[in-house]
């Protein structure tokens, strides 16, 4: 009885805590919109990351009393009442002459954040452990970024930081029921590509497979989040992150529980909604779902015109997401196998095998020799070949013949002087040509090695490493993304300027340098 009462009291406290969390727009109604629509700050993420210097209710009282008075200066009011965030790089200067490995090792300290310096009125979510941030405007933990950052932390033998970051993600799952896109209040309506189970695989290399059992409760909770409502669906229906395909198979999609403009991109979303034929709520949901994918934005979510106003993310069953869910199911199965629970091991293994079969059925294009996304509304494969198609190699879903065809397409279509291009379309979006991103290079290289395509994997790695080193030698920076077609030109597109830092670039680069035993090119 005592245990039941404790559980009930925890549930009440938990629900009360959730109800108390407010985003900047909720805390500062009217002031938020005025600031975000006024271009006081060039980057719309600045204000939502700013910290109130005093009780938000008092700030709002003063704002409402002053805003209509002659001579009211909105910018001065904001600067008087909020601490505006910086990059926290503490005057760090690159030493190009020390080399790129030394640079990355130093960056771990630059990107390191203490968990116990949180202000009472910050939009940051509290965490139990210290962590690494991506860099630049990204001043908080991001979900899928962190896995690729961890690849480098492991090469640097920083196991304790990996443990801490995984502990933070477990805490987020236990507190909110899922891992949010990033650790800000305004990200609490969506997750990001589910890499938690892969993080555990990484830590298991240092700590042993016991970590998979240790975090079994969190694996199960994350799985439950992604599979909410699956049991109630009929074929051709979708609910939140789940789609029941016409053949009865259960697959996943990206989703966001909010249908309002993103607070961190409020003006851009509001303006873009004026151009669409969709209902504003549907458009915002599609924009937010693409943000959950991490590919914000790319023509893979758009119709054949490639215009952002045609975005239809919630209609797409993404091949990469379902490969990650396959790995999550395998990880849950393994956690039970390690416990000697054969019934539950087989239960989750069966789920994984059914998903693998469905990925082959809906995502493999025999015509293209490539794994594609699937539009469950229109009941056909989408028209875009994207680098997401390498995920079935990373997770060993492809058979040998399919892997050979994917390898051939990588070599003849995707491989450019600087690495693998993300898509073939130049839309102006950052997850399209001519841009390339470290996580996708890693998934392709590692996936090719799974099928003994070692020579091609090495060629891709060399091109990518050279791009990173050349830009570092000329700028002293490691970037968020790179132009791999014209390597003398900076990458562009997206909603914000090119960022440097950069967590996942550092992680993947150090992993590849060590794997291929490259000191310099």
Short mmCIF file of C-alpha atoms in Angstrom, two decimals:
data_model
loop_
_atom_site.label_atom_id
_atom_site.label_comp_id
_atom_site.label_asym_id
_atom_site.label_seq_id
_atom_site.Cartn_x
_atom_site.Cartn_y
_atom_site.Cartn_z
CA UNK A 1 0.00 0.00 0.00
CA UNK A 2 2.86 2.33 0.89
CA UNK A 3 4.43 1.75 -2.57
CA UNK A 4 1.11 2.54 -4.29
CA UNK A 5 0.74 5.81 -2.34
CA UNK A 6 4.33 6.78 -3.21
CA UNK A 7 3.67 6.06 -6.87
CA UNK A 8 0.48 8.11 -6.81
CA UNK A 9 2.18 11.05 -5.11
CA UNK A 10 5.00 10.93 -7.68
CA UNK A 11 2.45 10.90 -10.51
CA UNK A 12 0.70 13.95 -9.01
CA UNK A 13 3.98 15.84 -8.60
CA UNK A 14 5.03 14.86 -12.14
CA UNK A 15 1.75 16.07 -13.70
CA UNK A 16 1.93 19.29 -11.66
CA UNK A 17 5.52 19.85 -12.83
CA UNK A 18 4.53 19.35 -16.47
CA UNK A 19 1.66 21.81 -16.05
CA UNK A 20 4.03 24.41 -14.58
CA UNK A 21 6.43 24.40 -17.53
CA UNK A 22 5.84 27.44 -19.70
CA UNK A 23 7.54 28.49 -22.90
CA UNK A 24 8.66 32.06 -23.63
CA UNK A 25 5.51 32.72 -25.67
CA UNK A 26 3.34 31.55 -22.78
CA UNK A 27 5.31 33.56 -20.21
CA UNK A 28 5.39 36.79 -22.20
CA UNK A 29 2.15 37.02 -24.23
CA UNK A 30 2.19 40.03 -26.49
CA UNK A 31 5.77 40.94 -25.64
CA UNK A 32 6.97 37.70 -27.24
CA UNK A 33 5.15 38.42 -30.52
CA UNK A 34 6.27 42.06 -30.54
CA UNK A 35 9.93 41.08 -30.15
CA UNK A 36 9.90 38.17 -32.59
CA UNK A 37 8.11 40.13 -35.31
CA UNK A 38 10.24 43.26 -34.90
CA UNK A 39 13.68 41.96 -35.92
CA UNK A 40 15.30 43.43 -32.80
CA UNK A 41 17.60 40.42 -32.99
CA UNK A 42 18.89 39.11 -36.35
CA UNK A 43 18.46 35.54 -35.05
CA UNK A 44 14.97 34.64 -33.83
CA UNK A 45 16.47 32.09 -31.42
CA UNK A 46 18.11 34.87 -29.40
CA UNK A 47 15.02 36.05 -27.51
CA UNK A 48 13.69 32.58 -26.65
CA UNK A 49 17.11 31.80 -25.18
CA UNK A 50 17.29 35.08 -23.27
CA UNK A 51 16.87 34.91 -19.49
CA UNK A 52 14.46 37.16 -17.62
CA UNK A 53 16.23 39.21 -14.94
CA UNK A 54 13.19 39.09 -12.65
CA UNK A 55 9.75 37.53 -12.26
CA UNK A 56 8.10 37.29 -15.73
CA UNK A 57 4.78 38.47 -14.24
CA UNK A 58 6.42 41.72 -13.12
CA UNK A 59 8.04 42.20 -16.53
CA UNK A 60 4.65 41.71 -18.19
CA UNK A 61 2.98 44.17 -15.81
CA UNK A 62 5.54 46.84 -16.72
CA UNK A 63 5.36 46.03 -20.43
CA UNK A 64 1.57 46.34 -20.56
CA UNK A 65 1.73 49.66 -18.69
CA UNK A 66 4.48 51.14 -20.87
CA UNK A 67 4.03 49.70 -24.39
CA UNK A 68 1.51 52.29 -25.64
CA UNK A 69 3.22 55.32 -24.14
CA UNK A 70 4.97 57.79 -26.48
CA UNK A 71 8.65 57.04 -26.99
CA UNK A 72 8.46 53.44 -25.74
CA UNK A 73 11.65 51.69 -26.86
CA UNK A 74 11.05 47.95 -27.22
CA UNK A 75 14.70 47.09 -27.69
CA UNK A 76 15.74 49.02 -24.59
CA UNK A 77 12.93 47.39 -22.58
CA UNK A 78 14.13 43.93 -23.61
CA UNK A 79 17.77 44.71 -22.85
CA UNK A 80 16.80 46.17 -19.46
CA UNK A 81 14.74 43.12 -18.49
CA UNK A 82 16.56 40.18 -20.10
CA UNK A 83 20.08 38.80 -20.17
CA UNK A 84 20.84 38.26 -23.86
CA UNK A 85 22.72 35.01 -24.57
CA UNK A 86 26.16 34.85 -26.14
CA UNK A 87 28.10 31.91 -27.55
CA UNK A 88 29.95 31.21 -24.28
CA UNK A 89 33.21 30.60 -26.12
CA UNK A 90 35.12 32.72 -23.58
CA UNK A 91 37.29 34.40 -26.20
CA UNK A 92 38.55 31.08 -27.60
CA UNK A 93 40.94 31.45 -30.55
CA UNK A 94 41.93 28.57 -32.81
CA UNK A 95 45.57 27.60 -33.12
CA UNK A 96 45.74 26.23 -36.65
CA UNK A 97 49.43 25.44 -36.32
CA UNK A 98 48.69 22.94 -33.50
CA UNK A 99 46.70 20.77 -35.90
CA UNK A 100 43.12 19.62 -36.14
CA UNK A 101 43.27 16.84 -33.52
CA UNK A 102 44.56 19.26 -30.89
CA UNK A 103 41.86 21.71 -31.97
CA UNK A 104 39.11 19.13 -31.39
CA UNK A 105 40.58 18.17 -28.03
CA UNK A 106 40.48 21.84 -26.99
CA UNK A 107 36.94 22.24 -28.33
CA UNK A 108 35.62 19.62 -25.89
CA UNK A 109 36.43 22.15 -23.17
CA UNK A 110 34.94 25.07 -25.14
CA UNK A 111 31.68 23.16 -25.75
CA UNK A 112 31.47 21.82 -22.19
CA UNK A 113 28.60 23.14 -20.07
CA UNK A 114 27.94 22.79 -16.35
CA UNK A 115 24.50 21.56 -15.41
CA UNK A 116 24.26 23.51 -12.14
CA UNK A 117 24.39 27.07 -13.48
CA UNK A 118 20.74 27.24 -14.55
CA UNK A 119 18.89 30.50 -13.92
CA UNK A 120 15.40 30.37 -12.40
CA UNK A 121 13.83 32.12 -15.38
CA UNK A 122 15.73 30.43 -18.21
CA UNK A 123 14.02 28.47 -21.01
CA UNK A 124 16.66 25.78 -20.44
CA UNK A 125 15.45 22.46 -19.01
CA UNK A 126 17.34 21.36 -15.89
CA UNK A 127 19.67 18.37 -16.21
CA UNK A 128 21.43 16.25 -13.56
CA UNK A 129 24.83 16.13 -15.28
CA UNK A 130 27.26 18.32 -17.23
CA UNK A 131 27.12 18.04 -21.02
CA UNK A 132 28.52 19.06 -24.43
CA UNK A 133 26.66 21.49 -26.73
CA UNK A 134 26.96 21.62 -30.55
CA UNK A 135 28.28 25.20 -30.61
CA UNK A 136 27.39 28.59 -32.10
CA UNK A 137 23.72 29.48 -31.59
CA UNK A 138 23.04 26.00 -30.24
CA UNK A 139 23.62 26.54 -26.53
CA UNK A 140 21.81 23.46 -25.20
CA UNK A 141 21.88 19.68 -25.57
CA UNK A 142 20.45 18.35 -28.85
CA UNK A 143 19.28 14.78 -29.15
CA UNK A 144 20.65 13.26 -32.34
CA UNK A 145 23.65 15.61 -32.47
CA UNK A 146 24.85 14.08 -29.22
CA UNK A 147 25.33 10.56 -30.63
CA UNK A 148 27.76 11.77 -33.28
CA UNK A 149 29.49 14.01 -30.76
CA UNK A 150 29.91 10.93 -28.56
CA UNK A 151 31.76 9.15 -31.38
CA UNK A 152 34.54 11.69 -30.92
CA UNK A 153 34.30 11.76 -27.12
CA UNK A 154 34.92 8.01 -27.16
CA UNK A 155 37.99 8.49 -29.35
CA UNK A 156 39.18 11.07 -26.80
CA UNK A 157 38.61 8.51 -23.98
CA UNK A 158 36.07 10.79 -22.33
CA UNK A 159 33.84 7.97 -21.13
CA UNK A 160 32.67 9.94 -18.09
CA UNK A 161 31.15 12.67 -20.27
CA UNK A 162 29.39 10.03 -22.38
CA UNK A 163 28.01 8.46 -19.18
CA UNK A 164 26.83 11.89 -18.01
CA UNK A 165 25.11 12.70 -21.30
CA UNK A 166 23.37 9.32 -21.42
CA UNK A 167 22.32 9.91 -17.81
CA UNK A 168 20.82 13.23 -18.90
CA UNK A 169 18.88 11.57 -21.70
CA UNK A 170 17.59 8.88 -19.33
CA UNK A 171 16.52 11.67 -16.95
CA UNK A 172 14.66 13.43 -19.78
CA UNK A 173 12.84 10.22 -20.69
CA UNK A 174 11.90 9.60 -17.05
CA UNK A 175 10.79 13.22 -16.54
CA UNK A 176 8.98 14.02 -19.80
CA UNK A 177 8.34 10.57 -21.27
CA UNK A 178 10.66 11.18 -24.22
CA UNK A 179 13.85 12.98 -25.26
CA UNK A 180 12.98 16.43 -26.60
CA UNK A 181 14.54 17.91 -29.74
CA UNK A 182 16.71 20.06 -27.45
CA UNK A 183 16.75 20.95 -23.77
CA UNK A 184 14.56 24.05 -23.97
CA UNK A 185 10.95 24.49 -22.88
CA UNK A 186 9.93 25.38 -26.43
CA UNK A 187 11.15 21.97 -27.68
CA UNK A 188 8.87 19.92 -25.40
CA UNK A 189 6.35 19.11 -28.14
CA UNK A 190 8.65 16.93 -30.25
CA UNK A 191 11.62 14.60 -30.15
CA UNK A 192 14.39 14.02 -32.72
CA UNK A 193 15.73 10.91 -34.52
CA UNK A 194 15.82 8.23 -31.76
CA UNK A 195 19.53 7.51 -31.26
CA UNK A 196 19.37 6.65 -27.53
CA UNK A 197 19.76 2.91 -28.18
CA UNK A 198 22.83 3.57 -30.35
CA UNK A 199 24.33 5.67 -27.56
CA UNK A 200 24.00 2.66 -25.28
CA UNK A 201 25.82 0.51 -27.85
CA UNK A 202 28.65 3.05 -27.79
CA UNK A 203 28.88 3.06 -24.01
CA UNK A 204 28.70 -0.75 -23.98
CA UNK A 205 32.03 -0.82 -25.85
CA UNK A 206 33.64 0.71 -22.75
CA UNK A 207 31.34 -0.50 -19.98
CA UNK A 208 29.97 -3.84 -21.19
CA UNK A 209 26.45 -4.87 -22.22
CA UNK A 210 25.11 -4.37 -18.71
CA UNK A 211 24.33 -0.76 -19.66
CA UNK A 212 21.61 -2.02 -22.02
CA UNK A 213 19.93 -3.76 -19.10
CA UNK A 214 20.51 -0.77 -16.81
CA UNK A 215 18.65 1.52 -19.17
CA UNK A 216 15.97 -0.96 -20.20
CA UNK A 217 13.23 1.10 -18.45
CA UNK A 218 14.16 4.16 -20.51
CA UNK A 219 14.38 2.17 -23.75
CA UNK A 220 10.86 0.91 -23.10
CA UNK A 221 9.55 4.40 -22.30
CA UNK A 222 11.08 5.87 -25.43
CA UNK A 223 9.60 3.04 -27.48
CA UNK A 224 6.18 3.68 -25.90
CA UNK A 225 6.45 7.38 -26.83
CA UNK A 226 7.10 6.65 -30.51
CA UNK A 227 4.39 3.94 -30.63
CA UNK A 228 1.56 5.88 -28.89
CA UNK A 229 -1.83 4.84 -30.23
CA UNK A 230 -0.57 2.10 -32.57
CA UNK A 231 -3.00 -0.50 -31.23
CA UNK A 232 -6.07 1.61 -32.13
CA UNK A 233 -5.26 2.27 -35.77
CA UNK A 234 -6.85 0.74 -38.84
CA UNK A 235 -4.92 0.34 -42.12
CA UNK A 236 -4.40 3.70 -43.79
CA UNK A 237 -4.67 5.63 -40.51
CA UNK A 238 -2.06 7.56 -38.55
CA UNK A 239 -1.85 8.92 -35.01
CA UNK A 240 0.96 11.09 -33.74
CA UNK A 241 4.22 9.27 -34.64
CA UNK A 242 2.58 6.03 -35.82
CA UNK A 243 1.21 4.96 -39.20
CA UNK A 244 -0.65 1.73 -39.96
CA UNK A 245 0.20 0.89 -43.54
CA UNK A 246 -2.33 -0.48 -46.02
CA UNK A 247 -0.87 -3.96 -45.48
CA UNK A 248 -1.43 -3.70 -41.73
CA UNK A 249 2.24 -3.06 -40.86
CA UNK A 250 3.08 -0.51 -38.17
CA UNK A 251 5.69 2.08 -39.16
CA UNK A 252 6.63 5.52 -37.86
CA UNK A 253 6.65 9.12 -39.04
CA UNK A 254 7.78 12.47 -37.68
CA UNK A 255 5.25 14.54 -35.76
CA UNK A 256 4.95 17.44 -33.32
CA UNK A 257 2.20 17.84 -30.73
CA UNK A 258 1.89 21.56 -31.48
CA UNK A 259 0.31 23.21 -34.52
CA UNK A 260 1.58 26.74 -33.84
CA UNK A 261 4.60 28.56 -35.32
CA UNK A 262 7.89 27.43 -33.77
CA UNK A 263 8.84 29.93 -31.08
CA UNK A 264 12.49 29.86 -32.16
CA UNK A 265 11.50 30.65 -35.78
CA UNK A 266 8.28 32.54 -35.13
CA UNK A 267 8.44 35.22 -37.82
CA UNK A 268 9.74 32.89 -40.54
CA UNK A 269 6.99 30.34 -39.85
CA UNK A 270 4.29 33.01 -39.66
CA UNK A 271 5.38 34.52 -42.99
CA UNK A 272 5.77 31.13 -44.70
CA UNK A 273 2.23 30.17 -43.66
CA UNK A 274 0.89 33.09 -45.74
CA UNK A 275 2.17 31.38 -48.91
CA UNK A 276 0.70 27.92 -48.39
CA UNK A 277 -2.62 26.43 -49.48
CA UNK A 278 -2.67 24.33 -46.33
CA UNK A 279 -4.57 25.34 -43.21
CA UNK A 280 -2.10 27.25 -41.00
CA UNK A 281 -2.31 24.59 -38.28
CA UNK A 282 -1.48 21.83 -40.80
CA UNK A 283 1.40 23.83 -42.24
CA UNK A 284 2.90 24.53 -38.81
CA UNK A 285 2.58 20.87 -37.89
CA UNK A 286 4.42 19.84 -41.05
CA UNK A 287 7.16 22.42 -40.40
CA UNK A 288 7.55 21.20 -36.83
CA UNK A 289 7.56 17.53 -37.87
CA UNK A 290 10.43 18.30 -40.25
CA UNK A 291 12.24 19.92 -37.32
CA UNK A 292 11.80 16.66 -35.40
CA UNK A 293 13.49 14.84 -38.29
CA UNK A 294 16.60 17.01 -37.95
CA UNK A 295 16.38 17.63 -41.70
CA UNK A 296 14.97 21.14 -41.44
CA UNK A 297 14.54 21.66 -44.29
CA UNK A 298 14.87 19.44 -47.35
CA UNK A 299 13.01 18.68 -50.57
CA UNK A 300 12.42 15.18 -49.20
CA UNK A 301 9.49 16.73 -47.29
CA UNK A 302 8.23 18.91 -50.16
CA UNK A 303 6.24 18.21 -53.32
CA UNK A 304 7.90 18.15 -56.74
CA UNK A 305 7.98 21.97 -56.92
CA UNK A 306 10.47 22.00 -54.05
CA UNK A 307 8.73 24.98 -52.40
CA UNK A 308 8.56 25.12 -48.61
CA UNK A 309 4.86 25.99 -48.64
CA UNK A 310 4.17 22.48 -50.03
CA UNK A 311 5.73 20.71 -47.05
CA UNK A 312 3.96 17.45 -46.18
CA UNK A 313 6.20 15.80 -43.58
CA UNK A 314 3.39 14.01 -41.74
CA UNK A 315 2.45 12.13 -44.93
CA UNK A 316 5.95 10.68 -45.22
CA UNK A 317 7.14 7.39 -43.70
CA UNK A 318 10.91 8.09 -43.54
CA UNK A 319 13.31 5.24 -44.19
CA UNK A 320 15.92 6.49 -41.70
CA UNK A 321 13.45 6.87 -38.81
CA UNK A 322 12.17 3.34 -39.29
CA UNK A 323 15.69 1.94 -39.36
CA UNK A 324 16.32 3.66 -36.03
CA UNK A 325 13.09 2.20 -34.64
CA UNK A 326 14.24 -1.23 -35.85
CA UNK A 327 17.43 -0.79 -33.84
CA UNK A 328 15.42 0.33 -30.81
CA UNK A 329 13.30 -2.83 -31.03
CA UNK A 330 16.42 -4.97 -31.32
CA UNK A 331 17.93 -3.19 -28.30
CA UNK A 332 14.84 -3.81 -26.17
CA UNK A 333 14.91 -7.45 -27.27
CA UNK A 334 18.59 -7.69 -26.33
CA UNK A 335 17.94 -6.19 -22.90
CA UNK A 336 15.48 -9.00 -22.20
CA UNK A 337 17.81 -11.63 -23.67
CA UNK A 338 20.56 -10.48 -21.30
CA UNK A 339 18.08 -10.90 -18.43
CA UNK A 340 17.19 -14.42 -19.57
CA UNK A 341 13.59 -13.41 -20.37
CA UNK A 342 13.08 -15.48 -23.51
CA UNK A 343 9.37 -14.65 -23.97
CA UNK A 344 9.86 -10.87 -24.06
CA UNK A 345 13.08 -11.26 -26.06
CA UNK A 346 11.18 -13.09 -28.79
CA UNK A 347 8.26 -10.64 -28.57
CA UNK A 348 10.44 -7.62 -29.39
CA UNK A 349 12.62 -9.53 -31.84
CA UNK A 350 9.45 -10.38 -33.78
CA UNK A 351 8.50 -6.69 -33.85
CA UNK A 352 11.92 -5.86 -35.26
CA UNK A 353 11.73 -8.56 -37.92
CA UNK A 354 8.27 -7.37 -39.01
CA UNK A 355 9.58 -3.82 -39.27
CA UNK A 356 12.58 -4.97 -41.30
CA UNK A 357 10.24 -6.73 -43.72
CA UNK A 358 8.07 -3.59 -43.95
CA UNK A 359 11.08 -1.36 -44.65
CA UNK A 360 12.03 -3.66 -47.51
CA UNK A 361 8.46 -3.64 -48.80
CA UNK A 362 7.76 0.08 -48.68
CA UNK A 363 11.17 1.78 -48.99
CA UNK A 364 13.22 -0.27 -51.44
CA UNK A 365 12.98 0.99 -55.02
CA UNK A 366 14.07 -1.71 -57.42
CA UNK A 367 13.89 0.84 -60.23
CA UNK A 368 16.25 3.29 -58.52
CA UNK A 369 18.38 0.77 -56.66
CA UNK A 370 17.91 2.92 -53.58
CA UNK A 371 16.00 3.12 -50.32
CA UNK A 372 13.41 5.90 -50.43
CA UNK A 373 10.77 7.49 -48.20
CA UNK A 374 7.14 6.40 -48.63
CA UNK A 375 4.08 8.65 -48.88
CA UNK A 376 1.43 6.74 -46.93
CA UNK A 377 -1.35 9.10 -48.03
CA UNK A 378 -0.68 8.72 -51.75
CA UNK A 379 0.50 5.09 -51.31
CA UNK A 380 3.71 5.32 -53.29
CA UNK A 381 7.44 5.82 -52.86
CA UNK A 382 8.51 9.46 -52.99
CA UNK A 383 10.49 10.70 -55.97
CA UNK A 384 13.58 11.88 -54.08
CA UNK A 385 16.76 9.90 -53.65
CA UNK A 386 18.40 11.24 -50.49
CA UNK A 387 21.31 10.19 -48.32
CA UNK A 388 18.79 8.84 -45.80
CA UNK A 389 18.85 5.78 -48.07
CA UNK A 390 22.12 4.57 -46.48
CA UNK A 391 20.50 3.76 -43.13
CA UNK A 392 19.47 0.22 -44.15
CA UNK A 393 23.18 -0.51 -44.66
CA UNK A 394 24.13 0.89 -41.27
CA UNK A 395 21.54 -1.40 -39.62
CA UNK A 396 22.21 -4.42 -41.89
CA UNK A 397 18.68 -4.48 -43.27
CA UNK A 398 19.76 -4.61 -46.93
CA UNK A 399 20.72 -7.90 -48.57
CA UNK A 400 24.01 -8.12 -50.45
CA UNK A 401 22.51 -7.32 -53.84
CA UNK A 402 20.72 -4.24 -52.48
CA UNK A 403 23.86 -3.08 -50.68
CA UNK A 404 25.85 -3.39 -53.90
CA UNK A 405 23.33 -1.23 -55.74
CA UNK A 406 23.34 1.38 -52.96
CA UNK A 407 27.14 1.40 -53.07
CA UNK A 408 27.08 1.89 -56.84
CA UNK A 409 24.68 4.84 -56.51
CA UNK A 410 26.82 6.38 -53.78
CA UNK A 411 29.87 6.15 -56.01
CA UNK A 412 28.31 7.39 -59.24
CA UNK A 413 25.70 9.89 -57.98
CA UNK A 414 26.31 11.07 -54.42
CA UNK A 415 30.10 11.17 -54.14
CA UNK A 416 31.48 14.64 -54.85
CA UNK A 417 34.95 16.15 -54.37
CA UNK A 418 34.17 17.08 -50.77
CA UNK A 419 32.12 14.06 -49.68
CA UNK A 420 28.58 12.76 -50.10
CA UNK A 421 25.94 15.30 -51.11
CA UNK A 422 22.64 15.10 -49.19
CA UNK A 423 20.23 15.30 -52.14
CA UNK A 424 20.47 16.17 -55.84
CA UNK A 425 18.16 19.21 -55.70
CA UNK A 426 19.34 22.79 -55.23
CA UNK A 427 16.36 24.24 -53.42
CA UNK A 428 18.15 26.72 -51.19
CA UNK A 429 17.27 24.54 -48.21
CA UNK A 430 20.23 23.50 -46.07
CA UNK A 431 19.54 19.74 -46.23
CA UNK A 432 19.79 19.75 -50.03
CA UNK A 433 22.55 20.03 -52.63
CA UNK A 434 25.30 21.20 -52.51
CA UNK A 435 25.47 20.68 -48.75
CA UNK A 436 26.77 17.73 -46.77
CA UNK A 437 26.59 16.84 -43.09
CA UNK A 438 28.88 14.82 -40.83
CA UNK A 439 26.24 12.37 -39.46
CA UNK A 440 25.22 11.23 -42.94
CA UNK A 441 28.86 10.74 -44.00
CA UNK A 442 29.40 8.54 -40.95
CA UNK A 443 26.25 6.44 -41.50
CA UNK A 444 27.21 5.88 -45.16
CA UNK A 445 30.85 5.00 -44.40
CA UNK A 446 29.98 2.69 -41.51
CA UNK A 447 27.15 1.13 -43.52
CA UNK A 448 29.44 0.41 -46.47
CA UNK A 449 31.98 -1.23 -44.16
CA UNK A 450 29.20 -3.53 -42.91
CA UNK A 451 29.01 -4.95 -46.45
CA UNK A 452 32.78 -5.04 -47.08
CA UNK A 453 32.63 -2.04 -49.42
CA UNK A 454 35.81 -0.87 -47.72
CA UNK A 455 37.47 0.84 -50.66
CA UNK A 456 34.49 3.07 -51.40
CA UNK A 457 34.03 3.79 -47.69
CA UNK A 458 37.65 4.93 -47.48
CA UNK A 459 37.31 7.15 -50.57
CA UNK A 460 34.32 8.90 -49.05
CA UNK A 461 36.13 9.28 -45.72
CA UNK A 462 39.23 10.77 -47.39
CA UNK A 463 37.14 13.30 -49.35
CA UNK A 464 35.26 14.32 -46.22
CA UNK A 465 38.36 14.55 -44.02
CA UNK A 466 40.11 16.68 -46.65
CA UNK A 467 37.13 19.06 -46.80
CA UNK A 468 37.14 19.46 -43.01
CA UNK A 469 40.89 20.02 -42.85
CA UNK A 470 40.99 22.47 -45.77
CA UNK A 471 38.27 24.65 -44.21
CA UNK A 472 39.98 24.44 -40.82
CA UNK A 473 43.32 25.46 -42.30
CA UNK A 474 41.76 28.50 -43.98
CA UNK A 475 39.35 29.57 -41.20
CA UNK A 476 40.43 27.90 -37.95
CA UNK A 477 36.91 26.47 -37.64
CA UNK A 478 34.99 23.23 -37.94
CA UNK A 479 31.58 23.88 -39.45
CA UNK A 480 28.08 22.54 -38.99
CA UNK A 481 27.84 21.65 -42.69
CA UNK A 482 29.96 21.86 -45.86
CA UNK A 483 29.56 22.53 -49.56
CA UNK A 484 30.96 19.34 -51.12
CA UNK A 485 30.43 20.22 -54.78
CA UNK A 486 32.30 23.51 -54.86
CA UNK A 487 34.60 23.08 -51.90
CA UNK A 488 35.91 26.65 -52.12
CA UNK A 489 32.44 28.00 -51.33
CA UNK A 490 30.86 28.02 -47.88
CA UNK A 491 27.72 25.98 -47.31
CA UNK A 492 24.52 28.01 -47.31
CA UNK A 493 20.76 27.78 -47.04
CA UNK A 494 18.77 27.35 -43.89
CA UNK A 495 17.23 29.76 -41.41
CA UNK A 496 20.43 31.03 -39.82
CA UNK A 497 24.09 31.75 -40.71
CA UNK A 498 26.67 28.97 -40.95
CA UNK A 499 27.58 27.77 -37.45
CA UNK A 500 30.98 26.74 -36.22
CA UNK A 501 31.92 24.61 -33.24
CA UNK A 502 30.67 22.00 -34.10
CA UNK A 503 29.82 18.97 -31.98
CA UNK A 504 28.89 16.36 -34.51
CA UNK A 505 31.48 17.49 -37.06
CA UNK A 506 34.20 17.16 -34.42
CA UNK A 507 32.96 13.74 -33.31
CA UNK A 508 32.73 12.19 -36.76
CA UNK A 509 35.99 13.70 -37.96
CA UNK A 510 37.99 12.40 -34.99
CA UNK A 511 36.39 8.97 -35.38
CA UNK A 512 37.34 8.82 -39.07
CA UNK A 513 40.86 10.15 -38.52
CA UNK A 514 41.52 7.41 -35.98
CA UNK A 515 39.73 4.65 -37.89
CA UNK A 516 41.74 5.34 -41.04
CA UNK A 517 44.95 6.19 -39.12
CA UNK A 518 45.27 9.55 -40.84
CA UNK A 519 47.51 12.20 -39.29
CA UNK A 520 47.30 14.64 -42.18
CA UNK A 521 46.41 14.78 -45.87
#
